[in-house]
Short mmCIF file of C-alpha atoms and ligand atoms in Angstrom, two decimals:
data_model
loop_
_atom_site.label_atom_id
_atom_site.label_comp_id
_atom_site.label_asym_id
_atom_site.label_seq_id
_atom_site.Cartn_x
_atom_site.Cartn_y
_atom_site.Cartn_z
CA MET A 1 20.85 -7.51 -36.76
CA ASP A 2 18.23 -7.42 -34.05
CA PRO A 3 18.61 -4.68 -31.46
CA TYR A 4 19.85 -5.48 -27.97
CA LEU A 5 17.33 -4.24 -25.39
CA LEU A 6 18.52 -2.38 -22.33
CA GLY A 7 16.79 -0.32 -19.64
CA LEU A 8 18.72 2.94 -19.42
CA ARG A 9 19.03 4.43 -15.93
CA LEU A 10 19.20 8.09 -16.79
CA GLU A 11 18.90 9.68 -13.36
CA GLY A 12 21.12 12.76 -13.23
CA ARG A 13 22.61 11.96 -16.64
CA ARG A 14 22.65 14.49 -19.45
CA VAL A 15 20.35 13.82 -22.41
CA VAL A 16 20.50 16.29 -25.29
CA VAL A 17 17.31 16.76 -27.31
CA VAL A 18 17.65 18.75 -30.51
CA GLY A 19 14.34 20.04 -31.89
CA GLY A 20 11.28 21.16 -29.95
CA GLY A 21 8.26 19.97 -31.92
CA ALA A 22 5.77 17.15 -31.54
CA VAL A 23 8.34 14.33 -31.23
CA ALA A 24 10.33 16.16 -28.55
CA SER A 25 7.09 16.92 -26.68
CA ARG A 26 6.44 13.18 -26.44
CA ARG A 27 9.99 12.16 -25.56
CA VAL A 28 10.98 14.80 -23.01
CA PRO A 29 8.35 13.92 -20.34
CA ALA A 30 9.43 10.27 -20.47
CA LEU A 31 13.08 11.28 -20.14
CA LEU A 32 12.19 13.47 -17.15
CA ASP A 33 10.28 10.59 -15.58
CA ALA A 34 13.51 8.61 -15.79
CA GLY A 35 15.29 11.44 -13.97
CA ALA A 36 17.37 12.62 -16.96
CA ASP A 37 19.09 15.99 -16.98
CA VAL A 38 17.56 17.27 -20.23
CA LEU A 39 19.16 19.95 -22.39
CA LEU A 40 16.81 21.06 -25.16
CA VAL A 41 18.26 22.90 -28.16
CA SER A 42 15.75 24.49 -30.51
CA PRO A 43 14.95 28.05 -31.66
CA LYS A 44 11.23 27.41 -31.04
CA VAL A 45 9.54 24.84 -28.84
CA ALA A 46 6.00 23.54 -28.27
CA ALA A 47 4.06 25.16 -25.42
CA SER A 48 4.35 22.09 -23.16
CA LEU A 49 8.17 22.19 -23.46
CA GLU A 50 8.20 25.92 -22.82
CA ASP A 51 6.25 25.26 -19.60
CA LEU A 52 8.81 22.62 -18.53
CA ALA A 53 11.63 25.11 -19.18
CA ALA A 54 9.82 27.87 -17.26
CA ALA A 55 9.34 25.46 -14.35
CA GLY A 56 13.07 24.71 -14.35
CA ARG A 57 12.53 21.03 -15.20
CA ILE A 58 14.67 21.21 -18.36
CA ARG A 59 17.33 23.58 -19.67
CA TRP A 60 16.31 25.16 -22.97
CA GLU A 61 18.78 26.82 -25.33
CA PRO A 62 16.55 28.88 -27.68
CA ARG A 63 18.74 28.64 -30.78
CA GLY A 64 19.74 26.32 -33.59
CA TYR A 65 22.01 23.29 -33.13
CA ARG A 66 25.73 24.01 -32.87
CA PRO A 67 28.67 21.59 -32.98
CA GLY A 68 29.64 20.77 -29.41
CA ASP A 69 26.03 20.66 -28.12
CA CYS A 70 26.23 16.89 -27.66
CA SER A 71 29.34 16.92 -25.54
CA GLY A 72 28.87 15.34 -22.14
CA ALA A 73 25.63 13.62 -23.22
CA TRP A 74 24.86 9.98 -22.46
CA LEU A 75 22.05 9.95 -25.00
CA VAL A 76 21.13 12.24 -27.87
CA CYS A 77 17.74 12.62 -29.54
CA ALA A 78 17.70 14.31 -32.95
CA CYS A 79 14.09 15.41 -33.34
CA THR A 80 14.15 18.36 -35.73
CA ASP A 81 12.19 18.36 -38.97
CA ASP A 82 15.39 19.07 -40.93
CA PRO A 83 17.16 15.84 -42.01
CA GLU A 84 20.46 17.70 -42.46
CA VAL A 85 20.44 18.96 -38.88
CA ASN A 86 19.45 15.51 -37.60
CA ALA A 87 22.29 13.97 -39.62
CA ALA A 88 24.79 16.47 -38.17
CA VAL A 89 23.58 15.73 -34.63
CA ALA A 90 23.83 11.98 -35.26
CA ALA A 91 27.34 12.32 -36.73
CA ALA A 92 28.52 14.30 -33.70
CA ALA A 93 27.06 11.70 -31.31
CA GLU A 94 28.55 8.82 -33.31
CA ALA A 95 31.97 10.49 -33.27
CA GLN A 96 31.93 10.78 -29.49
CA ARG A 97 30.40 7.25 -29.07
CA THR A 98 27.16 8.44 -27.55
CA TRP A 99 23.92 6.54 -28.28
CA TYR A 100 21.56 8.56 -30.48
CA VAL A 101 18.01 8.30 -31.81
CA ARG A 102 17.04 9.97 -35.08
CA ALA A 103 13.32 10.62 -35.18
CA ASP A 104 13.24 10.96 -38.96
CA ASP A 105 15.32 7.94 -39.99
CA ALA A 106 15.24 4.68 -38.02
CA GLY A 107 17.82 3.15 -40.38
CA ALA A 108 20.33 5.88 -39.53
CA SER A 109 19.72 5.67 -35.76
CA ALA A 110 22.11 4.01 -33.32
CA ALA A 111 19.16 3.27 -31.00
CA TRP A 112 15.40 3.01 -31.34
CA THR A 113 12.76 4.25 -28.96
CA PRO A 114 10.39 1.40 -28.09
CA ALA A 115 6.67 1.74 -27.52
CA SER A 116 6.67 1.66 -23.74
CA GLY A 117 4.24 1.56 -20.88
CA GLN A 118 3.95 0.48 -17.29
CA ALA A 119 1.53 -1.51 -15.20
CA ALA A 120 1.59 -3.63 -12.06
CA GLY A 121 5.21 -2.73 -11.36
CA ILE A 122 6.37 -3.92 -14.79
CA ARG A 123 7.91 -1.66 -17.43
CA VAL A 124 6.99 -2.87 -20.90
CA ALA A 125 9.00 -1.95 -24.01
CA VAL A 126 8.08 -3.20 -27.48
CA LEU A 127 10.22 -2.94 -30.61
CA SER A 128 9.18 -4.42 -33.89
CA VAL A 129 12.02 -6.30 -35.60
CA ASP A 130 9.91 -7.65 -38.45
CA PRO A 131 10.54 -5.39 -41.47
CA LYS A 132 7.01 -6.07 -42.71
CA ARG A 133 5.61 -5.00 -39.36
CA GLY A 134 7.93 -2.08 -38.74
CA ASP A 135 4.93 0.20 -38.34
CA PRO A 136 5.22 1.93 -34.92
CA ARG A 137 1.45 1.58 -34.53
CA HIS A 138 1.89 -2.18 -34.44
CA SER A 139 4.38 -1.93 -31.56
CA ALA A 140 2.08 0.50 -29.77
CA ALA A 141 -0.86 -1.89 -30.17
CA ILE A 142 1.17 -4.79 -28.70
CA ARG A 143 2.29 -2.54 -25.84
CA ASP A 144 -1.33 -1.56 -25.18
CA ALA A 145 -2.40 -5.20 -25.13
CA VAL A 146 0.33 -6.17 -22.66
CA VAL A 147 -0.32 -3.17 -20.41
CA ALA A 148 -4.07 -3.85 -20.48
CA GLY A 149 -3.42 -7.50 -19.64
CA LEU A 150 -1.29 -6.53 -16.66
CA GLN A 151 -3.83 -3.98 -15.52
CA SER A 152 -6.74 -6.36 -15.67
CA GLY A 153 -4.80 -9.23 -14.13
CA ARG A 154 -5.17 -11.42 -17.24
CA LEU A 155 -1.36 -11.28 -17.36
CA SER A 156 -0.61 -11.69 -13.70
CA ALA A 157 2.40 -10.22 -11.98
CA ARG A 158 0.86 -11.28 -8.68
CA HIS A 159 3.55 -13.73 -7.69
CA GLY A 160 6.33 -11.29 -8.44
CA ARG A 161 8.63 -9.92 -5.77
CA ARG A 162 6.49 -6.86 -5.17
CA HIS A 163 3.18 -8.48 -4.24
CA PRO A 164 1.51 -5.77 -2.15
CA ALA A 165 0.48 -6.25 1.46
CA GLY A 166 -2.29 -4.89 3.64
CA VAL A 167 -5.47 -3.29 2.35
CA ALA A 168 -6.23 -1.11 -0.66
CA ILE A 169 -9.44 0.91 -0.41
CA ILE A 170 -10.30 1.34 -4.08
CA GLY A 171 -12.79 3.74 -5.60
CA GLY A 172 -14.38 1.81 -8.45
CA GLY A 173 -16.20 4.74 -10.07
CA PRO A 174 -19.94 5.02 -10.65
CA GLY A 175 -20.55 1.62 -12.27
CA ASP A 176 -19.15 1.40 -15.79
CA PRO A 177 -16.12 -0.91 -15.41
CA GLY A 178 -14.16 1.40 -17.72
CA LEU A 179 -14.34 4.19 -15.16
CA ILE A 180 -12.08 2.69 -12.50
CA THR A 181 -8.60 4.24 -12.39
CA VAL A 182 -5.59 2.41 -13.81
CA ARG A 183 -4.10 2.04 -10.33
CA GLY A 184 -7.38 0.75 -8.93
CA ARG A 185 -7.54 -1.91 -11.59
CA GLN A 186 -3.93 -2.94 -11.06
CA LEU A 187 -4.36 -3.35 -7.32
CA LEU A 188 -7.63 -5.22 -7.80
CA ALA A 189 -5.83 -7.64 -10.12
CA GLU A 190 -3.25 -8.36 -7.42
CA ALA A 191 -5.70 -8.98 -4.60
CA ASP A 192 -6.06 -12.29 -2.78
CA VAL A 193 -9.39 -11.19 -1.27
CA VAL A 194 -11.88 -8.63 -2.60
CA LEU A 195 -14.58 -7.10 -0.41
CA THR A 196 -17.06 -5.47 -2.72
CA ASP A 197 -20.03 -3.16 -2.29
CA ARG A 198 -23.45 -3.20 -3.92
CA LEU A 199 -22.66 -0.14 -6.04
CA ALA A 200 -19.09 -1.14 -6.98
CA PRO A 201 -18.47 -2.02 -10.65
CA ARG A 202 -19.11 -5.74 -10.31
CA LEU A 203 -18.29 -6.59 -13.91
CA LEU A 204 -14.64 -6.19 -12.92
CA LEU A 205 -14.98 -9.18 -10.62
CA ASP A 206 -15.43 -11.47 -13.64
CA GLU A 207 -11.84 -10.75 -14.62
CA LEU A 208 -10.39 -12.02 -11.35
CA ARG A 209 -8.69 -15.38 -11.15
CA ASP A 210 -10.65 -18.30 -9.73
CA ASP A 211 -8.59 -18.46 -6.54
CA VAL A 212 -9.46 -14.89 -5.48
CA GLU A 213 -11.96 -14.88 -2.62
CA ILE A 214 -14.81 -12.43 -3.25
CA ILE A 215 -16.82 -11.26 -0.26
CA ASP A 216 -20.02 -9.37 -0.95
CA ALA A 217 -20.12 -6.73 1.80
CA GLY A 218 -23.67 -5.82 0.75
CA LYS A 219 -24.80 -9.25 1.96
CA ILE A 220 -23.33 -9.04 5.44
CA PRO A 221 -26.45 -9.75 7.51
CA TYR A 222 -26.31 -7.00 10.10
CA GLY A 223 -27.82 -3.53 10.46
CA ARG A 224 -26.10 -0.53 8.87
CA ALA A 225 -23.82 0.33 11.78
CA MET A 226 -22.93 -3.27 12.60
CA ALA A 227 -22.27 -4.13 8.97
CA GLN A 228 -19.53 -1.52 8.83
CA GLU A 229 -17.89 -2.96 11.93
CA HIS A 230 -17.94 -6.41 10.37
CA ILE A 231 -16.44 -5.06 7.15
CA ASN A 232 -13.67 -3.34 9.11
CA ALA A 233 -13.00 -6.52 11.06
CA ALA A 234 -12.89 -8.61 7.86
CA LEU A 235 -10.40 -6.22 6.24
CA VAL A 236 -8.12 -6.44 9.25
CA ARG A 237 -8.49 -10.20 9.68
CA HIS A 238 -7.62 -11.08 6.08
CA ALA A 239 -4.72 -8.63 5.94
CA GLN A 240 -3.31 -9.96 9.21
CA ALA A 241 -3.48 -13.45 7.70
CA GLY A 242 -0.98 -12.23 5.09
CA ARG A 243 -3.45 -11.73 2.24
CA PHE A 244 -3.60 -8.63 0.10
CA VAL A 245 -7.11 -7.24 0.44
CA ALA A 246 -8.86 -5.00 -2.10
CA ARG A 247 -11.87 -3.13 -0.78
CA LEU A 248 -13.79 -2.23 -3.93
CA LYS A 249 -16.25 0.60 -3.44
CA GLY A 250 -18.59 2.58 -5.66
CA GLY A 251 -17.51 6.08 -6.74
CA ASP A 252 -14.84 7.63 -4.55
CA PRO A 253 -14.16 6.00 -1.18
CA PHE A 254 -14.11 9.32 0.65
CA VAL A 255 -17.35 10.74 -0.78
CA PHE A 256 -20.16 9.40 1.42
CA GLY A 257 -18.36 6.08 1.23
CA ARG A 258 -17.14 5.51 4.79
CA GLY A 259 -13.70 4.95 3.33
CA ALA A 260 -11.95 6.90 6.05
CA GLU A 261 -13.58 4.72 8.71
CA GLU A 262 -12.02 1.70 7.03
CA VAL A 263 -8.64 3.41 6.79
CA LEU A 264 -8.76 4.25 10.50
CA ALA A 265 -9.77 0.68 11.43
CA CYS A 266 -6.81 -0.72 9.46
CA LEU A 267 -4.32 1.72 10.94
CA ARG A 268 -5.58 1.14 14.48
CA ALA A 269 -4.92 -2.56 13.94
CA GLY A 270 -1.45 -1.83 12.54
CA VAL A 271 -2.43 -2.92 9.00
CA PRO A 272 -0.84 -0.98 6.08
CA VAL A 273 -3.50 0.69 4.00
CA THR A 274 -3.67 2.70 0.81
CA VAL A 275 -6.50 4.62 -0.84
CA VAL A 276 -7.14 4.84 -4.57
CA PRO A 277 -9.42 7.74 -5.44
CA GLY A 278 -12.33 7.05 -7.76
CA VAL A 279 -14.63 8.96 -10.11
CA THR A 280 -17.40 9.97 -7.77
CA SER A 281 -20.97 9.49 -8.94
CA ALA A 282 -21.57 13.07 -7.79
CA VAL A 283 -19.71 14.32 -10.86
CA GLY A 284 -19.42 11.26 -13.11
CA VAL A 285 -23.13 10.45 -13.23
CA PRO A 286 -24.24 13.99 -14.24
CA ALA A 287 -21.47 13.96 -16.88
CA SER A 288 -22.78 10.66 -18.24
CA ALA A 289 -26.09 12.44 -18.85
CA TRP A 290 -24.27 15.47 -20.34
CA VAL A 291 -24.92 17.64 -17.27
CA PRO A 292 -21.85 19.76 -16.45
CA VAL A 293 -21.90 20.55 -12.72
CA THR A 294 -20.33 23.92 -13.51
CA HIS A 295 -20.65 25.99 -16.68
CA ARG A 296 -19.23 29.42 -17.37
CA GLY A 297 -21.87 32.10 -16.86
CA VAL A 298 -24.36 29.55 -15.49
CA ALA A 299 -22.97 28.02 -12.31
CA GLN A 300 -19.84 29.06 -10.46
CA GLU A 301 -20.24 26.58 -7.63
CA PHE A 302 -21.69 23.16 -6.95
CA HIS A 303 -22.76 21.59 -3.67
CA VAL A 304 -22.77 17.85 -3.11
CA VAL A 305 -25.30 16.82 -0.49
CA SER A 306 -26.22 13.48 1.03
CA VAL A 307 -29.95 13.26 1.65
CA HIS A 308 -29.84 9.96 3.51
CA VAL A 309 -31.84 11.81 6.14
CA ALA A 310 -34.60 14.22 5.11
CA PRO A 311 -34.57 17.98 5.71
CA GLY A 312 -36.08 18.61 9.12
CA ASP A 313 -34.85 15.27 10.50
CA GLU A 314 -33.03 15.90 13.75
CA ARG A 315 -29.97 14.05 12.41
CA SER A 316 -29.66 16.36 9.37
CA THR A 317 -26.75 18.79 9.45
CA VAL A 318 -27.45 20.36 6.03
CA ASN A 319 -28.14 24.10 5.86
CA TRP A 320 -31.11 24.00 3.44
CA GLU A 321 -31.73 27.71 3.87
CA LEU A 322 -28.29 28.43 2.46
CA LEU A 323 -28.73 25.98 -0.41
CA GLY A 324 -32.18 27.36 -1.23
CA GLY A 325 -30.78 30.89 -1.33
CA SER A 326 -27.75 30.07 -3.48
CA SER A 327 -27.75 29.90 -7.27
CA GLY A 328 -25.15 27.11 -7.41
CA THR A 329 -25.75 23.62 -8.76
CA LEU A 330 -27.02 21.12 -6.19
CA VAL A 331 -25.97 17.49 -6.61
CA LEU A 332 -28.06 15.32 -4.31
CA LEU A 333 -27.17 11.74 -3.43
CA MET A 334 -29.49 9.24 -1.79
CA ALA A 335 -32.33 11.72 -2.41
CA VAL A 336 -34.89 9.81 -4.48
CA GLU A 337 -37.08 8.67 -1.59
CA ARG A 338 -37.02 12.12 0.00
CA ILE A 339 -37.21 14.29 -3.12
CA GLY A 340 -40.57 15.86 -2.19
CA ALA A 341 -39.30 17.13 1.15
CA VAL A 342 -36.12 18.44 -0.50
CA ALA A 343 -38.03 20.29 -3.23
CA ASP A 344 -40.37 21.87 -0.62
CA GLU A 345 -37.40 23.04 1.41
CA LEU A 346 -35.59 24.58 -1.56
CA LEU A 347 -38.78 26.35 -2.73
CA ARG A 348 -39.37 27.60 0.78
CA TYR A 349 -35.92 29.18 0.89
CA GLY A 350 -36.07 30.92 -2.46
CA ARG A 351 -35.38 28.60 -5.40
CA SER A 352 -37.74 29.21 -8.28
CA PRO A 353 -40.43 26.53 -8.94
CA ASP A 354 -39.28 26.24 -12.56
CA THR A 355 -35.64 25.53 -11.66
CA PRO A 356 -34.61 22.64 -13.93
CA VAL A 357 -33.99 19.29 -12.25
CA SER A 358 -32.48 16.13 -13.68
CA VAL A 359 -32.79 12.74 -12.00
CA ILE A 360 -30.28 10.24 -13.35
CA ALA A 361 -30.69 6.62 -12.25
CA ASP A 362 -28.16 3.81 -12.81
CA GLY A 363 -25.68 6.36 -14.17
CA THR A 364 -22.99 4.99 -16.55
CA LEU A 365 -24.66 1.56 -16.58
CA PRO A 366 -26.53 0.06 -19.57
CA THR A 367 -29.79 0.69 -17.66
CA GLN A 368 -29.08 4.41 -17.18
CA ARG A 369 -32.09 6.69 -17.55
CA THR A 370 -32.68 10.38 -17.05
CA ILE A 371 -35.87 12.14 -16.02
CA ASN A 372 -35.96 15.89 -16.58
CA SER A 373 -38.34 18.03 -14.64
CA THR A 374 -38.64 21.16 -12.52
CA LEU A 375 -38.38 21.68 -8.80
CA GLU A 376 -42.15 22.05 -8.59
CA GLN A 377 -42.89 18.86 -10.55
CA VAL A 378 -40.03 16.57 -9.67
CA GLU A 379 -41.70 14.63 -6.86
CA SER A 380 -44.67 13.58 -9.02
CA ARG A 381 -42.43 12.83 -12.03
CA VAL A 382 -40.19 10.56 -9.93
CA ALA A 383 -43.28 8.74 -8.62
CA GLU A 384 -44.84 8.42 -12.11
CA GLU A 385 -41.64 7.04 -13.58
CA GLY A 386 -41.03 4.73 -10.63
CA VAL A 387 -37.42 5.88 -10.27
CA ARG A 388 -35.43 3.67 -7.91
CA PRO A 389 -32.02 4.23 -6.32
CA PRO A 390 -29.21 4.56 -7.12
CA ALA A 391 -29.89 7.96 -8.57
CA ILE A 392 -28.35 11.41 -8.61
CA VAL A 393 -30.53 14.49 -8.56
CA VAL A 394 -29.11 17.65 -10.11
CA VAL A 395 -30.85 20.96 -9.41
CA GLY A 396 -29.95 24.11 -11.30
CA ASP A 397 -29.64 25.83 -14.66
CA VAL A 398 -26.79 23.53 -15.76
CA VAL A 399 -29.51 20.98 -16.54
CA SER A 400 -30.50 23.23 -19.48
CA VAL A 401 -26.95 23.01 -20.82
CA ALA A 402 -27.39 19.23 -21.03
CA ALA A 403 -30.54 19.80 -23.10
CA GLU A 404 -28.55 21.98 -25.49
CA ILE A 405 -25.78 19.37 -25.76
CA THR A 406 -28.15 16.46 -26.39
CA GLU A 407 -30.00 18.45 -29.05
CA LEU A 408 -26.73 19.08 -30.90
CA MET A 409 -25.63 15.47 -30.38
CA HIS A 410 -28.64 14.29 -32.37
CA HIS A 411 -27.50 16.33 -35.36
CA VAL A 412 -23.88 15.14 -35.08
CA THR A 413 -24.68 11.42 -34.86
CA ALA A 414 -27.54 11.53 -37.41
C1 SAM B 501 -23.52 5.72 -0.18
S1 SAM B 501 -23.45 6.78 -1.55
C2 SAM B 501 -21.88 6.38 -2.21
C3 SAM B 501 -21.29 7.42 -3.09
C4 SAM B 501 -19.97 7.03 -3.72
N1 SAM B 501 -18.94 6.88 -2.72
C5 SAM B 501 -19.52 7.98 -4.80
O1 SAM B 501 -18.51 8.69 -4.65
O2 SAM B 501 -20.17 8.00 -5.86
C6 SAM B 501 -24.57 6.01 -2.65
C7 SAM B 501 -25.31 6.98 -3.55
O3 SAM B 501 -24.46 7.38 -4.62
C8 SAM B 501 -25.25 7.65 -5.76
N2 SAM B 501 -24.81 6.75 -6.84
C9 SAM B 501 -23.80 5.88 -6.79
N3 SAM B 501 -23.65 5.25 -7.97
C10 SAM B 501 -24.60 5.73 -8.78
C11 SAM B 501 -24.99 5.49 -10.13
N4 SAM B 501 -24.33 4.63 -10.90
N5 SAM B 501 -26.02 6.18 -10.65
C12 SAM B 501 -26.68 7.08 -9.91
N6 SAM B 501 -26.37 7.36 -8.63
C13 SAM B 501 -25.35 6.71 -8.08
C14 SAM B 501 -26.69 7.40 -5.38
O4 SAM B 501 -27.26 8.62 -4.95
C15 SAM B 501 -26.51 6.42 -4.25
O5 SAM B 501 -27.64 6.40 -3.42
#
């Protein structure tokens, strides 16, 4: 017979897990997410379960299974690698009419664990009932497809009861559409209106339904300061008209992204607002060129600096003397046009002329390119190569680690 699907509400209810290996390590976190009161019985357990026990999240009895362990349980999971123990656990649960899952023998289980996932406020559970397709990987693949569909909006839960309201300020990551967070993608899929930036991952906009209004904030025809006011006003106006507004930004909204200004504007107008962090280009773009911003024994600190105004400009608040004197990695945004002045300043305050520098343009995009140089040469190299924004400049010895990685990569992929 086909199984009857139920959603178990386990909050505060005892679940006994017997066995502490790989299966238990996968099941216990999901049980805890559902609020279960987990008792784990096993002489030895995986490190992640030991950590949960040490943190008081589960009760661990460090011993073998004993008759009576299942008493008081609402659900029992027999996850040892010994079929005899699992059979004894299952028999005890059956005798007391408690649902039980045997990890080693689906045919002898009273209940099966589905492949499950969650997106857009929907919990998805998939069980294969076709004996020819009983492979758990098949269920997991279907689950992944449904979850991905919900996340991208291709399967829309938009008209469900929990359609969000207000404004979501979403960090879209550095450009590759795969680098937005799961939550960012879900909220984007539920939006009625999307206000997007020039550096936001625009490929994601192709996935939106035809009735979603897309406003290109980069094309608002006002100066820099005014444009922001118009964006703030548009966010408030659309939200007050009852539409759910996604503000899609490049990188992280709070890293040189004026995200907090937008949050304040919404709150001042009484509009509910949420922020979804993003992968900032300050870290994600160097990583895409194999540059680690920290590396043991090489750099213990990294500084992220906006060079939208040059050193020496009266509006600059950056302490270049401190940065020149430090040995930490410097990650410079909006620096390409002013790279000569920056290099001069760093040399003046003590950085060595042969300090390695990497300039990474269009990071994470198909057009990404990297120019490697030194502090002394970087200005002329950038001019020769005609590097255009957006680009990240990384200064420091970590750039040499990238060279080592890429050298080894050639051997691995050859
Ligand atoms: C106004 S800032 C926005 C930063 C963004 N909020 C973040 O967290 O990445 C714009 C600058 O970010 C950097 N940037 C953003 N995306 C980039 C990318 N894909 N490749 C290289 N640099 C990028 C460039 O320095 C660009 O001038």
